[in-house]
Coordinates of C-alpha atoms in Angstrom, one line a residue:
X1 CA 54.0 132.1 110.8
X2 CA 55.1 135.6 109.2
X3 CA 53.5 138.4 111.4
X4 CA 52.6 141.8 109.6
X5 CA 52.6 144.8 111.2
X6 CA 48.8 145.1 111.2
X7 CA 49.1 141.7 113.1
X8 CA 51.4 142.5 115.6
X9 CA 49.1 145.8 116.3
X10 CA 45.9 143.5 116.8
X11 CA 47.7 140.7 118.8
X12 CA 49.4 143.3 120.9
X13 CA 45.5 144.7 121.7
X14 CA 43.7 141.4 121.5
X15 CA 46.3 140.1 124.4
X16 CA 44.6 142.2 127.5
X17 CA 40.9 142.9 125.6
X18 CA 39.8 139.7 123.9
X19 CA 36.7 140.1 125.0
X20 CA 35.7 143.6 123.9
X21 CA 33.3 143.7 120.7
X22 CA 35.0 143.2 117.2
X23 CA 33.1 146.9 116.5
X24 CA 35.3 148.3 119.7
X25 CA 38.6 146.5 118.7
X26 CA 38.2 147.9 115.2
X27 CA 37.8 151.3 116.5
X28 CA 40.3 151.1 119.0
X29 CA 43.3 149.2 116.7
X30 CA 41.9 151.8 113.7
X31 CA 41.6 148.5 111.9
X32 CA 39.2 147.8 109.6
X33 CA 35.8 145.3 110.9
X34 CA 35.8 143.1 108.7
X35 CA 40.3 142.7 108.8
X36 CA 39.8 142.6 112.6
X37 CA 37.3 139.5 112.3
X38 CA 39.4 138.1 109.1
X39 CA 42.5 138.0 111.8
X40 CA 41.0 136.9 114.7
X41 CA 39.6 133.9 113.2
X42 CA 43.0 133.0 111.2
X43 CA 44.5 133.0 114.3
X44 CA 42.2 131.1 115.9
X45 CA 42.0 128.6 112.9
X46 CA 45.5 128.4 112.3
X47 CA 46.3 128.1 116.0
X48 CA 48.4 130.5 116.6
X49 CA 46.0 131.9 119.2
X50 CA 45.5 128.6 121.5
X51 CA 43.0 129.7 124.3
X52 CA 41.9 133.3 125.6
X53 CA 42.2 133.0 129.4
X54 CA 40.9 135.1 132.2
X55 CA 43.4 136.1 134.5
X56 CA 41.0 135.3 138.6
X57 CA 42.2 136.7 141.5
X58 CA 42.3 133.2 143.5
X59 CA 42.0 134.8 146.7
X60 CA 39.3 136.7 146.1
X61 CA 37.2 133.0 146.0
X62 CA 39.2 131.3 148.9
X63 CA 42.3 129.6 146.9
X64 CA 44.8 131.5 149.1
X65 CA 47.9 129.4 148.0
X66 CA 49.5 129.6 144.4
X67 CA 52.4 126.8 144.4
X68 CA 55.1 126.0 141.5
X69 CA 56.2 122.7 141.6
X70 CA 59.6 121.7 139.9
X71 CA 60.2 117.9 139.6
X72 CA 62.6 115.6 138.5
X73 CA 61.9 112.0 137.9
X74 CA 64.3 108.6 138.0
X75 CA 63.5 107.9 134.6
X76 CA 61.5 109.8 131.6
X77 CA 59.6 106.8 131.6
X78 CA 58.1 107.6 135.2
X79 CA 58.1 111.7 134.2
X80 CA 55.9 110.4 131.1
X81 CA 53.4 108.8 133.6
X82 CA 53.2 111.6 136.0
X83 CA 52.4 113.7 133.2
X84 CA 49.2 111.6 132.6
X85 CA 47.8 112.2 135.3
X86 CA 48.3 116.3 135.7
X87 CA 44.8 117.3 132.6
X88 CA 42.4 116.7 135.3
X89 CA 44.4 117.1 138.8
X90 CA 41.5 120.0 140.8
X91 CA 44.5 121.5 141.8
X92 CA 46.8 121.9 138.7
X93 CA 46.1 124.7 136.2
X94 CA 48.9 124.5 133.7
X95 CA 52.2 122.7 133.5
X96 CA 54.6 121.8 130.8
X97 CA 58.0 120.3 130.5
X98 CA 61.3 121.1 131.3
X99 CA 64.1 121.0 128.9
X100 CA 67.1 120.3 131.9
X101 CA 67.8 119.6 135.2
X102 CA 64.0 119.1 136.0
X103 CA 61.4 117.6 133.6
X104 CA 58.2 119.0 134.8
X105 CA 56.8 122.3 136.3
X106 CA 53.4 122.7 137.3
X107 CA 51.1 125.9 138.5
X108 CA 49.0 124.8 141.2
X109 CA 46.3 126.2 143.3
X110 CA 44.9 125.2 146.6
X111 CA 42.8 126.8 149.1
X112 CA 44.9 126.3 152.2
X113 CA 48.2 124.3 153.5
X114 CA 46.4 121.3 154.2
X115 CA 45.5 121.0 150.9
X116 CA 49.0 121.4 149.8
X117 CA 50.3 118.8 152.1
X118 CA 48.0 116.2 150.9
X119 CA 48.8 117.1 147.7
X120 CA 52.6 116.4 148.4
X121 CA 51.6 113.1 150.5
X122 CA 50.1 111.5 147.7
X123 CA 53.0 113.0 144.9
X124 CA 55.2 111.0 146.9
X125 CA 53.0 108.1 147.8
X126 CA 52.1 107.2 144.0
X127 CA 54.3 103.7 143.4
X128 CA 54.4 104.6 139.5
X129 CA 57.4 107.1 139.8
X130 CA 59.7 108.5 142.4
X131 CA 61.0 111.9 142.8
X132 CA 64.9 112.2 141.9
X133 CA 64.9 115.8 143.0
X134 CA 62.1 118.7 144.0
X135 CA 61.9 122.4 144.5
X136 CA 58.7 123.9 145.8
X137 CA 58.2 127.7 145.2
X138 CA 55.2 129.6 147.2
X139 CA 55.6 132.9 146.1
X140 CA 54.8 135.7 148.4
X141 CA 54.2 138.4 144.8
X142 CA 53.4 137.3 141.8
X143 CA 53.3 140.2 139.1
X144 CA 51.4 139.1 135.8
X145 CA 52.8 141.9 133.2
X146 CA 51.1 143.2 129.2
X147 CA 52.4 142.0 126.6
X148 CA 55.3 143.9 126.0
X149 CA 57.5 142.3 123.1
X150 CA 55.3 143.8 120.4
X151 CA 55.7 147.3 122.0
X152 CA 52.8 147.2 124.5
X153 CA 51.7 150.5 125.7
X154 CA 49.7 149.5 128.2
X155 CA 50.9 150.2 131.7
X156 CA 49.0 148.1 134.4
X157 CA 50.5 145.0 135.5
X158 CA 48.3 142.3 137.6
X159 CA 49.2 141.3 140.9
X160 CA 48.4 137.9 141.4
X161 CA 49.5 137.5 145.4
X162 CA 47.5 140.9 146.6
X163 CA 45.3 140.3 149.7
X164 CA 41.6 141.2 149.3
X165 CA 40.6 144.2 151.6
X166 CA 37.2 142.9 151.7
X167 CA 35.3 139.9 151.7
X168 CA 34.1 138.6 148.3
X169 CA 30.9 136.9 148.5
X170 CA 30.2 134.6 145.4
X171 CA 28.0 132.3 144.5
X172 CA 27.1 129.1 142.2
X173 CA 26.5 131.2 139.6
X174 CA 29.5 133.1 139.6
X175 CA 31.8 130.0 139.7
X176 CA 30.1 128.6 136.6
X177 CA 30.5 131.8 134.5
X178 CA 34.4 131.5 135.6
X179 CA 34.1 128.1 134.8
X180 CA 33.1 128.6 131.1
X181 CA 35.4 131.7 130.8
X182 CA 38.0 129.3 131.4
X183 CA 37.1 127.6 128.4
X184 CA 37.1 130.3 126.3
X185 CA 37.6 133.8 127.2
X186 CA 35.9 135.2 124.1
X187 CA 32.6 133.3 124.5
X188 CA 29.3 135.1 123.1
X189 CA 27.3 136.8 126.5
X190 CA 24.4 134.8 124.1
X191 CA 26.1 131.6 124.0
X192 CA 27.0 132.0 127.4
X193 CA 23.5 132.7 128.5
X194 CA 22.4 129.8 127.0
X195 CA 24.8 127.2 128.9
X196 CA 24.2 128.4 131.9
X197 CA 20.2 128.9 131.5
X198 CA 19.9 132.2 132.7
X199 CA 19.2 135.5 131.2
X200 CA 22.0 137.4 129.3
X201 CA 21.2 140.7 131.5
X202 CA 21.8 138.4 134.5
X203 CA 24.9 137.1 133.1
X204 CA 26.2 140.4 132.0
X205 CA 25.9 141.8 135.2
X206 CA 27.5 138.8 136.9
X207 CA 30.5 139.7 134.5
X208 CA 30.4 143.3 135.2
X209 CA 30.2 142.5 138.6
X210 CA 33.0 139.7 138.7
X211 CA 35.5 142.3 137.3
X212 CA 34.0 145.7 139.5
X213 CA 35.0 143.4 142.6
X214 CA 38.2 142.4 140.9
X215 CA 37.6 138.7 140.5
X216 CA 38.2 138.7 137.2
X217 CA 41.4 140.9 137.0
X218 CA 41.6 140.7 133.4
X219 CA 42.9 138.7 130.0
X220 CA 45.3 137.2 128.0
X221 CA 46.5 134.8 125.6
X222 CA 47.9 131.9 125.3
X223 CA 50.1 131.7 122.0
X224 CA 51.4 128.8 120.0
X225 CA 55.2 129.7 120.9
X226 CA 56.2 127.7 118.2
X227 CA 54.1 129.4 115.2
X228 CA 55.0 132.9 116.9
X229 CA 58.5 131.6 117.0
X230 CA 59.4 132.7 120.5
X231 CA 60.4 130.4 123.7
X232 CA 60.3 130.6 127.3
X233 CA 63.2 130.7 129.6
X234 CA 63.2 131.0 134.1
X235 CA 65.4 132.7 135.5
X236 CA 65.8 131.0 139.0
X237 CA 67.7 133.9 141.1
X238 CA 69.1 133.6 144.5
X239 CA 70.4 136.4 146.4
X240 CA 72.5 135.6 149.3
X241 CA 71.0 139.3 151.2
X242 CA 67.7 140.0 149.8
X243 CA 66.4 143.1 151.3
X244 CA 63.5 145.5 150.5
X245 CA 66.6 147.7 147.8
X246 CA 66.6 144.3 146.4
X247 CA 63.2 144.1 145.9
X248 CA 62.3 147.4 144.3
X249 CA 65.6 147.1 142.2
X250 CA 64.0 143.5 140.5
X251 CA 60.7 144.4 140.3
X252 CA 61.5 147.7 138.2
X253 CA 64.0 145.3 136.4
X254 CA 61.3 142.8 135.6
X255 CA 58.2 145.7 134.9
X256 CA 60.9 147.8 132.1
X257 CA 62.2 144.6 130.5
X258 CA 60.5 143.8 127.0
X259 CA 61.0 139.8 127.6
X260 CA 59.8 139.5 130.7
X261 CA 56.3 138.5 131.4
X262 CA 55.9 137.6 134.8
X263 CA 58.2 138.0 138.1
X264 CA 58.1 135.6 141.4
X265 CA 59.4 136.2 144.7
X266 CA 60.3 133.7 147.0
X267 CA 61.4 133.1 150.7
X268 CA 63.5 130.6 150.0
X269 CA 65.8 129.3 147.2
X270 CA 65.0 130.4 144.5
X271 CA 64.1 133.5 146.1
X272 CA 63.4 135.2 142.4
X273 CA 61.9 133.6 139.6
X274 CA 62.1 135.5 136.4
X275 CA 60.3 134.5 133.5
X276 CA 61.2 135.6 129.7
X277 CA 59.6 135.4 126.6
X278 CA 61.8 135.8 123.8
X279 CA 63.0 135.3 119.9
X280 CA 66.5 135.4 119.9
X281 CA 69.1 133.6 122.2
X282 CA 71.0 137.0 122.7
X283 CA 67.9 138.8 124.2
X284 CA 68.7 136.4 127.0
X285 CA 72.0 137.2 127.6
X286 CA 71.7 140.9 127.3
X287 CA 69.0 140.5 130.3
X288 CA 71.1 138.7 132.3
X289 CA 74.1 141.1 131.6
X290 CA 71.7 144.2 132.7
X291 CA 70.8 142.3 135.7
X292 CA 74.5 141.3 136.6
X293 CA 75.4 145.2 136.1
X294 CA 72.5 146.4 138.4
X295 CA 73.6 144.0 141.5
X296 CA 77.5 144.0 140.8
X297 CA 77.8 144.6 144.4
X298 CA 75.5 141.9 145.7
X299 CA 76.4 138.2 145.5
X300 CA 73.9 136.4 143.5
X301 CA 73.3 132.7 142.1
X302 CA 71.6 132.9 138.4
X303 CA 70.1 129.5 136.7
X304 CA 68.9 129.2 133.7
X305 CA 66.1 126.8 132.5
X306 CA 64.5 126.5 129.2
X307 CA 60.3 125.1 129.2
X308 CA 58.2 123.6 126.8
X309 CA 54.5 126.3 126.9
X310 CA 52.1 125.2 129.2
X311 CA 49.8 122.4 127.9
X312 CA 46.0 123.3 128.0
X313 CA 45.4 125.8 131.0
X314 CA 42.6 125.9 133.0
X315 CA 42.2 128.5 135.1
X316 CA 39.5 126.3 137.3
X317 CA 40.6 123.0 137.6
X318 CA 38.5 123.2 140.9
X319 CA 35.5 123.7 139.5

């Protein structure tokens, strides 16, 4: 699909405030009404927008453990059959396939370590496949960043592994609305209303109150990579004496880096995951060539792995 500039403008905005009114969009894009709700439907329509997701702060509802599990099957055949089974795991909220070395990554939540023990027992209990090779990543930070590729002014980034400094209380209600959000980020607070059977002033200040107390942290997108014509790349890093220098020096790498939409830090190998969205093969190995100069004098180990986009997320695959 051939983007515009007026396009690019809108996606760039609609990517961290989908859920504003078309009326405030408008005004803040200086777009046209009418172009803004022309656009948003074709992309909708044409599916080059695939879901508008709400970006939770786990920890803030008791899921204190965000895992990434990389796995490699005996066959395809048995990577083909674990893959049935990950659309309604409660614990996995996106995964998608990997092009070498492993064949399947998955994002997965869980309240505690028990949970992700049992989770493990029965990955490796199931008789219809058996794991050729694993790599379990809990990350310590996890930085979420704007959309930066279509020249993104927006400065905050999301932090997805900050600790709450107070207690969050929620209730049934508030985990249904984050339910349906899930579903679709830009549902009407009428339509909304209506599924949960409760007044739209209740439910608006549920949602004004879910994102106050930073339960909701905010949006974003999920694109049809292959309409947009980008693809995703990880960048597994391991540095051999990763101190707090280290640290700083990645994360400003990963937060001034057009390509790069999220950063993972790790205490053990990889101890840096670095993930890239990007057009054009030689965006890649510029990156890596910046990040070679910046730690010339520190011995590092850099893999490359390309992924298939997520399949459906669901940002509450608890619920």
């Amino acid at each position: 699909m051939k983007l515009k500039e007026i396009d690019l403008k809108l996606l760039n905005y609609l990517y961290h405030n989908y859920d504003e009114p078309i009326s405030k969009i408008a005004k803040n894009t200086k777009i046209t009404r009418d172009q803004v709700e022309y656009r948003l439907n074709k992309y909708t329509q044409t599916g080059l927008i695939k879901q508008f997701i709400p970006i939770i702060n786990y920890k803030a509802i008791g899921y204190n453990k965000q895992v990434i599990f990389f796995l490699k099957f005996e066959t395809s055949h048995e990577a083909k059959e674990y893959y049935k089974e990950l659309k309604n795991n409660p614990n996995i909220s996106s995964y998608g396939e990997i092009l070498e070395k492993y064949d399947v990554y998955t994002n997965a939540i869980f309240k505690n370590n028990k949970e992700i023990n049992q989770f493990i027992t029965k990955l490796f209990e199931n008789k219809n496949y058996k794991l050729k090779e694993y790599n379990i990543v809990e990350p310590y930070f996890a930085e979420l960043y704007p959309l930066k590729l279509f020249n993104n002014k927006e400065k905050e980034n999301y932090e997805l592994t900050k600790q709450q400094e107070t207690e969050t209380k929620i209730d049934e209600l508030d985990l249904r609305i984050l339910k349906e959000l899930s579903k679709n980020g830009r549902i009407k607070l009428i339509d909304l209303s209506n599924k949960l059977k409760n007044k739209s002033t209740t439910i608006l200040y549920r949602l004004k109150k879910l994102k106050k107390e930073k339960i909701i942290l905010g949006n974003r997108i999920q694109f049809n990579s292959e309409l947009l014509r980008y693809n995703y790349t990880a960048l597994l890093i391991n540095f051999s004496n990763k101190s707090k220098e280290t640290e700083q020096k990645i994360k400003q790498f990963a937060r001034s880096s057009k390509n790069i939409n999220s950063l993972l830090l790790n205490l053990h190998k990889p101890n840096c995951i670095i993930q890239f969205f990007y057009k054009e093969e030689n965006e890649i190995r510029e990156e890596i060539q910046q990040l070679k100069k910046i730690f010339e004098n520190e011995e590092i180990e850099i893999e490359l792995i390309h992924l298939n986009e997520e399949e459906h997320i669901n940002t509450t695959p608890f619920l």
